[in-house]
Coordinates of N, CA and C in Angstrom, one line a residue:
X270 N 15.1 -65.1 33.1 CA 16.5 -64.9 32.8 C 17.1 -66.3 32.6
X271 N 18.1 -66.3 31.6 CA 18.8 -67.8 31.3 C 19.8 -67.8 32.5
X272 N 20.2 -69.4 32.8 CA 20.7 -69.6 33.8 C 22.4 -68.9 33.8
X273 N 22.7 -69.0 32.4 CA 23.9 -68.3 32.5 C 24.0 -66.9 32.6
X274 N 23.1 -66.2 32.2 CA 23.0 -64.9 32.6 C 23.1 -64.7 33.8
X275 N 22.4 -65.1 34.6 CA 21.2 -65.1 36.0 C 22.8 -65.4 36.8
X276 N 23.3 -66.2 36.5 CA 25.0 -66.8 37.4 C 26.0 -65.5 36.6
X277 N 25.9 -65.0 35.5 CA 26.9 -63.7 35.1 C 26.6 -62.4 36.0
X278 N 25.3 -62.3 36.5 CA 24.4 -61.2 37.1 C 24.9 -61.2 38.3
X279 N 24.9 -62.8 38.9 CA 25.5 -62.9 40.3 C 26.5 -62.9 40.7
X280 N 27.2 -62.8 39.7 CA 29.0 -62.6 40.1 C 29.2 -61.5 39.9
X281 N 28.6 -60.6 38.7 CA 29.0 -59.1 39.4 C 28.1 -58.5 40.7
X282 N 27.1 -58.7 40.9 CA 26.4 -58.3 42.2 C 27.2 -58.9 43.5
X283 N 27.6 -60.1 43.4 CA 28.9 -60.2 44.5 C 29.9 -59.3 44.6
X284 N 30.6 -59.1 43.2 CA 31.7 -57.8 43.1 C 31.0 -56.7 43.6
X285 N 29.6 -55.8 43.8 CA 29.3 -54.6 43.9 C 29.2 -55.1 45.4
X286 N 28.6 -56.5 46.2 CA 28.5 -56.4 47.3 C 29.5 -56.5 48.0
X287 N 30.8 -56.3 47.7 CA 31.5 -56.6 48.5 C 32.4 -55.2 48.1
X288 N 32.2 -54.5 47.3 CA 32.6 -52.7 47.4 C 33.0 -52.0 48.2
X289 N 31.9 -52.7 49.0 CA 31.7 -51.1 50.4 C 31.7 -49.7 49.9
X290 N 30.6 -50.0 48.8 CA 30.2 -48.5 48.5 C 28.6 -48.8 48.6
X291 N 28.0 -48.1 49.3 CA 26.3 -48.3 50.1 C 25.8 -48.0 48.8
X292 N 25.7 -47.2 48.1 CA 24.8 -47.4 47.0 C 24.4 -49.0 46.3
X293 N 25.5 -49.4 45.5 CA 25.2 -50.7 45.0 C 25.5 -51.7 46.1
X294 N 26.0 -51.7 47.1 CA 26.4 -52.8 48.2 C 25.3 -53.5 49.1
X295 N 24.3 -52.3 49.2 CA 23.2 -53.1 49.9 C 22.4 -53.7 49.1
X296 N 21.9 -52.6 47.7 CA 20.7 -53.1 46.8 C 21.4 -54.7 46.3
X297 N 22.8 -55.0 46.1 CA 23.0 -55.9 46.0 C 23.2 -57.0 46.7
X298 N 23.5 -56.9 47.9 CA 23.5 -57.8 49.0 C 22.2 -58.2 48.9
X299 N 21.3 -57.3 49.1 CA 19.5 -57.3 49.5 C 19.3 -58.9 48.1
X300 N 19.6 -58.4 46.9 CA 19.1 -59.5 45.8 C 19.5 -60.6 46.1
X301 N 21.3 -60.8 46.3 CA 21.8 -61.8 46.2 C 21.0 -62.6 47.6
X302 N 20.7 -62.5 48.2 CA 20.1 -62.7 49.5 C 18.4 -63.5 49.4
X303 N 18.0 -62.6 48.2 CA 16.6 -62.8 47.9 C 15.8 -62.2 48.2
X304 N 16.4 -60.8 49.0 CA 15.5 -60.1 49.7 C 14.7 -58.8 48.7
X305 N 16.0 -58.5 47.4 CA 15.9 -57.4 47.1 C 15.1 -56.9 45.8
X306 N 14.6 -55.8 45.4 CA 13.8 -55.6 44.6 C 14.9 -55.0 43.3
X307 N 14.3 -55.5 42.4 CA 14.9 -55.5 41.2 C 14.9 -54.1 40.7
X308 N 13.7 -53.6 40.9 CA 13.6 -51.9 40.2 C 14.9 -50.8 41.2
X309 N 14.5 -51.6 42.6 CA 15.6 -50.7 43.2 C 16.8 -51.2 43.2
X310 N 17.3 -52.2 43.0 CA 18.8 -52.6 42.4 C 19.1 -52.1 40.8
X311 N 18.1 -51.8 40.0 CA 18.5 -51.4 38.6 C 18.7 -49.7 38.6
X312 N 17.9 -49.1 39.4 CA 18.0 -47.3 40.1 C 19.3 -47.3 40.4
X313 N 20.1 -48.5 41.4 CA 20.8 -48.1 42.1 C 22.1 -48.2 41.1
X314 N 22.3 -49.1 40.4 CA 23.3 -49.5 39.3 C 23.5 -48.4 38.5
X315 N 22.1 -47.9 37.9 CA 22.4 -46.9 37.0 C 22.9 -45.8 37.8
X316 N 22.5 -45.3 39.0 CA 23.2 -44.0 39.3 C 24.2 -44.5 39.8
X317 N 25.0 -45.3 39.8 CA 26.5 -45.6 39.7 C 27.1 -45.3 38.5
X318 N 26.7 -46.0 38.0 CA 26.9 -45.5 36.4 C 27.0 -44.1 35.9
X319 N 26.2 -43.7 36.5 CA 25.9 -41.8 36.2 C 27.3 -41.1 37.1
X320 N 27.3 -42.2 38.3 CA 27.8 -41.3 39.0 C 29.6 -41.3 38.7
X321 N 30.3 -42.9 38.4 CA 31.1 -43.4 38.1 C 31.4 -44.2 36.9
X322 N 30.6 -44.4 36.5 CA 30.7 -44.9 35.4 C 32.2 -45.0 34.1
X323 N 32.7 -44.0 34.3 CA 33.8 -43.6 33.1 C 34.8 -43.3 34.1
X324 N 35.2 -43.7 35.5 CA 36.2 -43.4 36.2 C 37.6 -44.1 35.5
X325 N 37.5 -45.4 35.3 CA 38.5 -45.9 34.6 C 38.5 -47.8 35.5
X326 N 37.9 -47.5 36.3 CA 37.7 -48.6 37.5 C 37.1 -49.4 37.2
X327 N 37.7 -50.8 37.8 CA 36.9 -52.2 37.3 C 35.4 -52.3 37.3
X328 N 34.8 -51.1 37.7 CA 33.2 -51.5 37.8 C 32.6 -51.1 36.9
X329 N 33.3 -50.3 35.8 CA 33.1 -49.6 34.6 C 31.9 -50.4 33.9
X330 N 32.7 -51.1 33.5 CA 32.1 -52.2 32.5 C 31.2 -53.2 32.9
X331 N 31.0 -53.3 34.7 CA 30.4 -54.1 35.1 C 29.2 -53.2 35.2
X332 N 28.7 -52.1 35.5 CA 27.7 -51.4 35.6 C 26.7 -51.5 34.5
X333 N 27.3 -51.1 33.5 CA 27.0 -51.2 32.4 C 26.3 -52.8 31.6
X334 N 26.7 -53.3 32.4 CA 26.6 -55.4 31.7 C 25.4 -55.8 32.6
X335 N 26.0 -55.3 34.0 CA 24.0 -55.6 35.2 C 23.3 -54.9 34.6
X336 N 23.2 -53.5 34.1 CA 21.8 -53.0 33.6 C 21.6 -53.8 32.3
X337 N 22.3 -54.1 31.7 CA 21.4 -54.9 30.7 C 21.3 -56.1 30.8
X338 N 22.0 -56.8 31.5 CA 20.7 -58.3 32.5 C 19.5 -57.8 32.8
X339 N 19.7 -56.9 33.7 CA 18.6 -57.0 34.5 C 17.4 -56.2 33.7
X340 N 17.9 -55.8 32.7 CA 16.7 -55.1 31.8 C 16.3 -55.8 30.7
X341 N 16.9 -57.3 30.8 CA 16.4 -58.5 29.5 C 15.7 -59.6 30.3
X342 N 15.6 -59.2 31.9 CA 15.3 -60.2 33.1 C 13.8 -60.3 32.7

């Protein structure tokens, strides 16, 4: 992943880890941390997405922008 991506990736995974919604909050804490696995942070993103996705909420578009980092990673 290019470094600007990889620093775009991490600013929204800050935004999801600091949610306080357990779906994306841990898988993303877990990465930013180094601990976390990418397949289960990209599961977890998209079923946000599924789940929220079209609410109208700032995460809208960020859901949408991690999965496709992390699917060019």
């Amino acid at each position: 992943m290019e470094n600007s991506s990889r620093e775009e990736l991490t600013r929204i995974l800050t935004k999801f880890a600091e949610s306080g919604w357990d779906l994306i909050a841990g898988p993303s804490k877990a990465w930013l941390d180094g601990n976390g696995d990418e397949k289960e942070l990209l599961a977890a993103i998209e079923q946000a997405d599924k789940d929220c996705g079209s609410c109208g909420c700032e995460f809208d578009p960020l859901y949408k922008r991690a999965i496709a980092l992390l699917k060019t990673a």
